[in-house]
Backbone as CSV, one residue per row, in Angstrom:
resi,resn,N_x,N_y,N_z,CA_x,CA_y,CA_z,C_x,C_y,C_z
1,UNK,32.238,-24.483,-33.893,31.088,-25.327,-33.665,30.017,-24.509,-32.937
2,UNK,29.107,-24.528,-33.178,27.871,-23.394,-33.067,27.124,-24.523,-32.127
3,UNK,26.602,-24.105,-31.045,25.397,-25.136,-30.106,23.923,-24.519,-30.551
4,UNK,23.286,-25.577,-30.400,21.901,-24.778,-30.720,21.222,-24.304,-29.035
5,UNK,21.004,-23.346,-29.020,19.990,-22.886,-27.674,18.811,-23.381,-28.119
6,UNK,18.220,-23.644,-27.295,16.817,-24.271,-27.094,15.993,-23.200,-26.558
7,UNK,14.574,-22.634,-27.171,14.139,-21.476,-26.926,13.256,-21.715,-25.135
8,UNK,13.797,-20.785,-23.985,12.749,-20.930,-23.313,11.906,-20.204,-23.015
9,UNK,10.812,-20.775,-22.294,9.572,-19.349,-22.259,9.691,-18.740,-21.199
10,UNK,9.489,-17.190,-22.067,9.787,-15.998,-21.170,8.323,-15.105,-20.184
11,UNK,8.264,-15.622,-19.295,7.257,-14.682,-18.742,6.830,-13.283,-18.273
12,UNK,6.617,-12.177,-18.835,5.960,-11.160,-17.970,5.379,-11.101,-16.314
13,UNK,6.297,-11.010,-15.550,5.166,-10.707,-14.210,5.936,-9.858,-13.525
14,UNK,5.673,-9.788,-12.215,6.178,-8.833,-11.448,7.422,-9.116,-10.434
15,UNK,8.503,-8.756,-10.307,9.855,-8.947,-9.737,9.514,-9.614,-8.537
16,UNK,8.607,-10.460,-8.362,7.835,-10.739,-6.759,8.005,-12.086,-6.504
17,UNK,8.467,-13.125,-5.773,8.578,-14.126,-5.688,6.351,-14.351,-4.939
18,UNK,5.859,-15.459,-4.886,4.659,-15.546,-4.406,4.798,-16.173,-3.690
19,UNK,5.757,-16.642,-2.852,6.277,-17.171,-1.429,6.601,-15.824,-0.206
20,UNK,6.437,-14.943,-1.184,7.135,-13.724,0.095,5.830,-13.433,0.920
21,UNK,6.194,-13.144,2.028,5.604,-12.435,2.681,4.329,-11.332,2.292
22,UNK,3.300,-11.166,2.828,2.205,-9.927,1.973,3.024,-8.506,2.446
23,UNK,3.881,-8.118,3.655,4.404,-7.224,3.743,5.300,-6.913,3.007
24,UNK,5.899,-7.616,2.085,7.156,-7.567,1.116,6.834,-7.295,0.030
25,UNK,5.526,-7.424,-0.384,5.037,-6.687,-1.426,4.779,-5.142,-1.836
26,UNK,5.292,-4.912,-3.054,5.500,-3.728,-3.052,3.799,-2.613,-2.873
27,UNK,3.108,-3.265,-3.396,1.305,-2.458,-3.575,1.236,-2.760,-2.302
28,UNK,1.964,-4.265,-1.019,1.099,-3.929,0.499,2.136,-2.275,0.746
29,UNK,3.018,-2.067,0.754,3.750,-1.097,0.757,3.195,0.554,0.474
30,UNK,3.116,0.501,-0.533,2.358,1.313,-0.849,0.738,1.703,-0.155
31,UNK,0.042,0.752,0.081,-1.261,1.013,0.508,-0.899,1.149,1.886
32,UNK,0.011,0.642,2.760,0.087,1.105,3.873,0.747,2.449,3.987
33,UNK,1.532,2.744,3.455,2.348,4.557,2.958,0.772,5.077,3.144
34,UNK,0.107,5.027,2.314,-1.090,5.976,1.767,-1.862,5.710,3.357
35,UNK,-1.972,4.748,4.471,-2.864,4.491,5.224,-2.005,5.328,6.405
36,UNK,-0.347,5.056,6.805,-0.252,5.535,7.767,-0.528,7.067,8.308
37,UNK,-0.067,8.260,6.984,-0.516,9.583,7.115,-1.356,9.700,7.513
38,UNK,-2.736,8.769,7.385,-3.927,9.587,7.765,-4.390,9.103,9.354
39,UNK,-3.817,7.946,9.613,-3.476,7.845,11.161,-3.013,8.282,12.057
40,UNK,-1.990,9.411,11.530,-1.509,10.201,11.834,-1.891,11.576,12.375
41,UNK,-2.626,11.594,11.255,-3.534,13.284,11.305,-4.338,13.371,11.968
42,UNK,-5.472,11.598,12.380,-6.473,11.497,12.973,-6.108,11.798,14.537
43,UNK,-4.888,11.574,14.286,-4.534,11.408,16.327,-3.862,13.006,16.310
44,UNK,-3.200,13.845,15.398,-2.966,15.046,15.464,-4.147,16.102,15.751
45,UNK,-5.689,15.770,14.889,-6.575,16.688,15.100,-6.999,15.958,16.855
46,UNK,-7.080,14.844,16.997,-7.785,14.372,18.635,-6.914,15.367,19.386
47,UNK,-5.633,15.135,19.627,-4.876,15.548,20.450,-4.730,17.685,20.147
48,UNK,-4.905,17.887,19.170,-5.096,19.631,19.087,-6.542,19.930,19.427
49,UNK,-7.424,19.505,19.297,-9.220,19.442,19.636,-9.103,19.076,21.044
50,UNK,-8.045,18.619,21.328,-8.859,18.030,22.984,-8.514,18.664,23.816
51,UNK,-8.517,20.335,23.798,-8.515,21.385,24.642,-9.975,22.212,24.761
52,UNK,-10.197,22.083,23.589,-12.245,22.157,23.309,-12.998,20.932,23.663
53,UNK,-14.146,20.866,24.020,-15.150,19.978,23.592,-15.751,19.951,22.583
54,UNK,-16.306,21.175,22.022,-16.698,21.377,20.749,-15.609,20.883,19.083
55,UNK,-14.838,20.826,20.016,-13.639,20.375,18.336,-13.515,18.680,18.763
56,UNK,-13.648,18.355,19.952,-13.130,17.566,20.251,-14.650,16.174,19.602
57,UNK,-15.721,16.923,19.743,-16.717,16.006,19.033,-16.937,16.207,17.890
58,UNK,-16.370,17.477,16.899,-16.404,17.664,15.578,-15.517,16.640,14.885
59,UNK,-14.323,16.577,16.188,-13.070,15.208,15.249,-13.418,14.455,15.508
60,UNK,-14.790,13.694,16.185,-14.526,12.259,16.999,-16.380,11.488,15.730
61,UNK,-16.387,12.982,15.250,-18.023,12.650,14.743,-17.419,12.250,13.382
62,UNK,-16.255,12.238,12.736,-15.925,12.425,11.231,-14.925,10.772,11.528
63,UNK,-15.052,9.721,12.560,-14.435,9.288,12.947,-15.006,7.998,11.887
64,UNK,-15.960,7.100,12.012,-16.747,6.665,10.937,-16.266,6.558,9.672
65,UNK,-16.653,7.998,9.250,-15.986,8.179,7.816,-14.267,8.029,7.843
66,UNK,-13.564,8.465,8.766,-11.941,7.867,8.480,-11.875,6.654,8.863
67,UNK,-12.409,6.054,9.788,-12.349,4.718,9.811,-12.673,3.627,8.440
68,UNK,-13.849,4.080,7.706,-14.295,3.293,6.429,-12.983,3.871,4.947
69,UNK,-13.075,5.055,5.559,-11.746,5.296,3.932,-10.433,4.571,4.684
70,UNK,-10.149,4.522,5.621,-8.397,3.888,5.878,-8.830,2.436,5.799
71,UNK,-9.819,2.313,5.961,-10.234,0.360,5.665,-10.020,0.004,3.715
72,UNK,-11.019,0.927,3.360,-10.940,0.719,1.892,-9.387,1.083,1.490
73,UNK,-9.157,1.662,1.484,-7.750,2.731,1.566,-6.844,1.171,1.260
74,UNK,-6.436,0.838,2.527,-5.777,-0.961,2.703,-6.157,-1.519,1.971
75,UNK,-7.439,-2.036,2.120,-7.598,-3.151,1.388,-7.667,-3.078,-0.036
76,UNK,-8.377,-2.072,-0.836,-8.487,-1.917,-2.208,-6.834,-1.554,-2.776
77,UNK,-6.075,-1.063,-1.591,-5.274,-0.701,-2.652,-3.972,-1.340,-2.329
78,UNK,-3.861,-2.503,-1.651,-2.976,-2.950,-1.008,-2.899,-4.686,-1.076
79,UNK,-4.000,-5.193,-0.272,-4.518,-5.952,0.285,-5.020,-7.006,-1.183
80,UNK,-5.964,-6.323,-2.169,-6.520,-7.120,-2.951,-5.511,-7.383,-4.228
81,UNK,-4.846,-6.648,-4.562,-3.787,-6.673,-5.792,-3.135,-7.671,-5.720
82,UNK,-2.521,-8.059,-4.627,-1.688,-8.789,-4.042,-1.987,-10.542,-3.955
83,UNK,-3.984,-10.350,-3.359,-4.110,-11.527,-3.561,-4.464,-12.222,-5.009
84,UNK,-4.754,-10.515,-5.717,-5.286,-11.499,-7.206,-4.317,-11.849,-7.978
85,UNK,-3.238,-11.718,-7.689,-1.689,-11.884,-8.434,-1.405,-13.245,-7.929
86,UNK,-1.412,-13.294,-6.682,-0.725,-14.204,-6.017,-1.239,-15.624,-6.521
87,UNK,-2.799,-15.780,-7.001,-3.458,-16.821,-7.202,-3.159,-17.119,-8.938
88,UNK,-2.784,-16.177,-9.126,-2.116,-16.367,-10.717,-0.861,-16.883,-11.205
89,UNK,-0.064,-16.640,-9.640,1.462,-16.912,-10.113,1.260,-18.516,-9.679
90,UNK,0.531,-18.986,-9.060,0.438,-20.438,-8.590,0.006,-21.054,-9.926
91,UNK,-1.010,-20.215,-10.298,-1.191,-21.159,-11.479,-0.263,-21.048,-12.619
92,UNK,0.741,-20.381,-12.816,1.738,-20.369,-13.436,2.475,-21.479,-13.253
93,UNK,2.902,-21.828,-12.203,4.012,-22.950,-11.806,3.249,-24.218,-12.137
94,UNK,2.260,-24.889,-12.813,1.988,-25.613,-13.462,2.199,-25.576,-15.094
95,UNK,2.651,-24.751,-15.772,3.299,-24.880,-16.705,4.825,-25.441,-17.125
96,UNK,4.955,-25.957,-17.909,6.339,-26.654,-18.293,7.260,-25.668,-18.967
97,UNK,8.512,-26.269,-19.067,9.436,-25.350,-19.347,9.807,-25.907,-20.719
98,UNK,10.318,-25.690,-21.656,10.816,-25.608,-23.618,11.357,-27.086,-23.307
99,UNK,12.326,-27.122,-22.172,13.001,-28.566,-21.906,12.245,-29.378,-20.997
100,UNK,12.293,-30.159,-21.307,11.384,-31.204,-20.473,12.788,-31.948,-19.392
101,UNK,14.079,-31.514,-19.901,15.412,-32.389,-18.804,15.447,-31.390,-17.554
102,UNK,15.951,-32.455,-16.070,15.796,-31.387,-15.432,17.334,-30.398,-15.534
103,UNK,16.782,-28.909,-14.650,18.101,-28.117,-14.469,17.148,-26.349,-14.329
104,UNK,18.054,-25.803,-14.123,17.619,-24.203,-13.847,16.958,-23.658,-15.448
105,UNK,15.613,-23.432,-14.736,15.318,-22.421,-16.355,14.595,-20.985,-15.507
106,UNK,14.085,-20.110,-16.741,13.214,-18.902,-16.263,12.249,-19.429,-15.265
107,UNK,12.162,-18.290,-13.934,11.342,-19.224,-12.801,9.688,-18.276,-13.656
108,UNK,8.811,-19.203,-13.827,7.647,-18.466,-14.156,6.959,-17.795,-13.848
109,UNK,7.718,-18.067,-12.274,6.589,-16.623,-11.140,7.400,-15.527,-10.827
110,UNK,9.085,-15.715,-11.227,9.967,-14.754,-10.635,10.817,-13.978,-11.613
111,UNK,10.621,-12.798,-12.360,11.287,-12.390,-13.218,12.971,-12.355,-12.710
112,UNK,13.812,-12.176,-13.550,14.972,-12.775,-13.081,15.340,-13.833,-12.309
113,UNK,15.064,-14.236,-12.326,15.418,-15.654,-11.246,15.144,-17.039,-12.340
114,UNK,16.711,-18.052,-11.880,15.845,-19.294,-12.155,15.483,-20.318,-11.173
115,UNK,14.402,-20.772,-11.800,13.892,-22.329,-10.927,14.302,-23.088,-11.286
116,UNK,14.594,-24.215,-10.367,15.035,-25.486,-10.657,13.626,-26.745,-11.208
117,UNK,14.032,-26.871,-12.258,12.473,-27.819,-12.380,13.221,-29.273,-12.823
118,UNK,12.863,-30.735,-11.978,13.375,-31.615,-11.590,12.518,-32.698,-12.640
119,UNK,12.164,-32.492,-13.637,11.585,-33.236,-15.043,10.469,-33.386,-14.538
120,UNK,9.649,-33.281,-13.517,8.362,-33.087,-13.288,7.498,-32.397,-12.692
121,UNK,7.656,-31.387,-11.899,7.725,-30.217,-11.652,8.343,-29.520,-11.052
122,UNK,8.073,-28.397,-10.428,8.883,-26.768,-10.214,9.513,-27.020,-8.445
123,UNK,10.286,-27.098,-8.383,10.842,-27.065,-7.110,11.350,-25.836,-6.259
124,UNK,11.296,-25.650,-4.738,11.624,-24.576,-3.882,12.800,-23.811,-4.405
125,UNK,13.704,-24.468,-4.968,14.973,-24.112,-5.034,15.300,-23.334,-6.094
126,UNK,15.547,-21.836,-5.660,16.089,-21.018,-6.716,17.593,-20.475,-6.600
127,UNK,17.874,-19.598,-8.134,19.037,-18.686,-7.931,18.227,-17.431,-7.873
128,UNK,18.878,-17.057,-7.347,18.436,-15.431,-7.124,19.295,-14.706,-7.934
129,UNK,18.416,-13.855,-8.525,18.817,-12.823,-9.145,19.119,-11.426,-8.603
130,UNK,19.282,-10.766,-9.089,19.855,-8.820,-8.904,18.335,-8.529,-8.526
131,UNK,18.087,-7.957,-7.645,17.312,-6.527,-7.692,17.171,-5.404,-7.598
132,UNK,17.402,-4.403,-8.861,17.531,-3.534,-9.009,17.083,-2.691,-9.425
133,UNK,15.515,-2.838,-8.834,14.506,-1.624,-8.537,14.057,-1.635,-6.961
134,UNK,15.057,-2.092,-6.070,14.987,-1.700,-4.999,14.770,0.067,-4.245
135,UNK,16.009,0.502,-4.628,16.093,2.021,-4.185,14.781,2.480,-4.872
136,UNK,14.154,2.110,-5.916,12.957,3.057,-6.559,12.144,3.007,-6.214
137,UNK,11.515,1.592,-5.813,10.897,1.050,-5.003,10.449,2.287,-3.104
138,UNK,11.774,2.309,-2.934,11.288,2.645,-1.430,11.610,4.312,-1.567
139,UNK,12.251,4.706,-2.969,11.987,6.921,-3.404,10.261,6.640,-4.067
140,UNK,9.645,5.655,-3.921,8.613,5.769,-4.422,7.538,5.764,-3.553
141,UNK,7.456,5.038,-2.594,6.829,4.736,-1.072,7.001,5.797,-0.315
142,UNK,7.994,6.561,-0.489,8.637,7.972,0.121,7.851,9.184,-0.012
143,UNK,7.706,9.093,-1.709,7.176,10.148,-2.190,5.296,9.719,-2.124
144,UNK,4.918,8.950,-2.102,3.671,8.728,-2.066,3.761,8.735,-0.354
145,UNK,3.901,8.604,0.617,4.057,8.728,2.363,4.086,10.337,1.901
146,UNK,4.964,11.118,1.487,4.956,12.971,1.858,3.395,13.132,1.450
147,UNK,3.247,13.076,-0.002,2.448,13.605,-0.504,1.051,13.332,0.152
148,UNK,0.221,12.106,0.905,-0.161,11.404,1.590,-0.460,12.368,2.751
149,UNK,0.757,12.585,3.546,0.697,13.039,4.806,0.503,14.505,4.797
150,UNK,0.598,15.279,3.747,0.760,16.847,3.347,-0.537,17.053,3.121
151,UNK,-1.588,15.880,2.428,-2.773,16.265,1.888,-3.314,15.581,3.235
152,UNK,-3.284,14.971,3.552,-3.782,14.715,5.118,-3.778,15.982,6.095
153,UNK,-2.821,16.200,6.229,-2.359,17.584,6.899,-3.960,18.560,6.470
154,UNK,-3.455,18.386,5.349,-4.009,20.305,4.684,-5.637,19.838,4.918
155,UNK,-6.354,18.912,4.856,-8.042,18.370,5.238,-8.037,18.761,6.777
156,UNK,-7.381,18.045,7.389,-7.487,18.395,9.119,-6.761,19.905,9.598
157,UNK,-6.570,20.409,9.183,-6.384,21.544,9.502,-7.793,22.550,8.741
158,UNK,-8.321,22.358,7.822,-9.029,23.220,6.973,-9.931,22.569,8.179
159,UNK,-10.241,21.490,8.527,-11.917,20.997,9.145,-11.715,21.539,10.833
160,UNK,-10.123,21.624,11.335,-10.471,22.367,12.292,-10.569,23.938,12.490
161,UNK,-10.074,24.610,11.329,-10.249,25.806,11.150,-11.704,26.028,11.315
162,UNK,-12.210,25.139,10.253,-13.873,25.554,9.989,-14.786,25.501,11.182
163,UNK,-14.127,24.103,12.058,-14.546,23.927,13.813,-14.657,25.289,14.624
164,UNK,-13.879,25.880,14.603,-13.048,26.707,15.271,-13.877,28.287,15.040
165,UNK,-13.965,28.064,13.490,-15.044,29.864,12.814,-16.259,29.052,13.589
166,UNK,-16.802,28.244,13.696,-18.120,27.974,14.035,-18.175,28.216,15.153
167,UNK,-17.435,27.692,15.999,-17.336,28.060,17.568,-17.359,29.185,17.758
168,UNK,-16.079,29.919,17.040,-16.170,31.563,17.596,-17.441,32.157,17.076
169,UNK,-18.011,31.623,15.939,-19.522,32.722,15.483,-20.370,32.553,16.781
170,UNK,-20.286,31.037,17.027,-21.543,31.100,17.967,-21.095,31.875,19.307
171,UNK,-20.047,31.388,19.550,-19.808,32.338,20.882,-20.093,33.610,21.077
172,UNK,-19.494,34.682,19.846,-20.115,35.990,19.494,-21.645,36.270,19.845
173,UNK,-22.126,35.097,18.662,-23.588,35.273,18.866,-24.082,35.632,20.172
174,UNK,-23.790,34.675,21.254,-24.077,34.385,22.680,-24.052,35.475,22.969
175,UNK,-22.865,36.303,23.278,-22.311,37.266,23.614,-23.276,38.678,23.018
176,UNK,-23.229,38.504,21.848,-24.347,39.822,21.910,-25.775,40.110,22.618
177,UNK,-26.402,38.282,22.436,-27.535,38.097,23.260,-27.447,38.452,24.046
178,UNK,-26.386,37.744,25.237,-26.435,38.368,26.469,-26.290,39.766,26.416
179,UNK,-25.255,40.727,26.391,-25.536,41.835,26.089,-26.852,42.833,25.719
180,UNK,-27.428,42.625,25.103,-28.662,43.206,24.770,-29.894,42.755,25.510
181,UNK,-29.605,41.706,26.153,-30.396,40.925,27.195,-31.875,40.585,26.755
């Protein structure tokens, strides 16, 4: 005796429940990876400059400009993804499911997972599924944090080098002046 399955609809979205947390998201994740390195570097060049004055206002003058890229930095790449998804998966959960009886079907906002939908709409109550793009997830946050913090690195070091030739030219300079008087 053969049952007939009843076809249900399958949604495309992202392994993300839209109840979680914005920190649990994988893009806030990511945009903060990409934000902390350079917070990092900013307080590495203060604290190596702040034996000069001259380095110490070359890092404090470029301060502006890291302040406006670690803002955009967050928000464009973190911050906004997150909310334009989030307002999509809501409107998802106003769609019906193939069966109109209630019981667990595909949750429409949660790949793997089902929702319980109670013959008139979508209720709190799920099964949870496997997730198993966890580990990739956080070798991925990993590798975007090195790479992040390496190219962070290699800017603040080149801008205090360049601090540093400027200082010593001028000092030279000085130095011959006086000399030749």
């Amino acid at each position: 005796m053969k049952t007939k399955r009843m076809a249900q609809p399958v949604y495309d979205d992202p392994n993300r429940l839209y109840e979680q947390p914005l920190w649990a998201d994988l893009w806030f994740i990511v945009g903060f990876v990409l934000v902390v390195p350079d917070v990092l570097v900013f307080v590495l060049m203060l604290v190596k400059s702040s034996f000069s004055v001259e380095l110490t206002g070359h890092a404090i003058g470029g301060y502006p400009f890291f302040l406006g890229r670690t803002v955009t930095l967050a928000f464009l790449g973190s911050v906004l993804p997150v909310l334009i998804r989030r307002s999509s998966r809501r409107e998802r959960l106003r769609l019906r499911p193939a069966r109109i009886e209630p019981g667990f079907y595909q949750d429409p906002v949660h790949k793997g997972v089902q929702r319980l939908w109670d013959g008139q709409e979508w209720t709190t109550e799920v099964k949870a599924g496997r997730r198993k793009d966890v580990p990739r997830m956080v070798f991925m946050a990993g590798v975007f944090f090195v790479v992040s913090l390496l190219l962070g690195l290699g800017a603040s070091t080149k801008a205090l080098n360049e601090a540093q030739t400027l200082q010593g030219g001028a000092a030279a300079m000085a130095g011959v002046t006086f000399f030749r008087g």
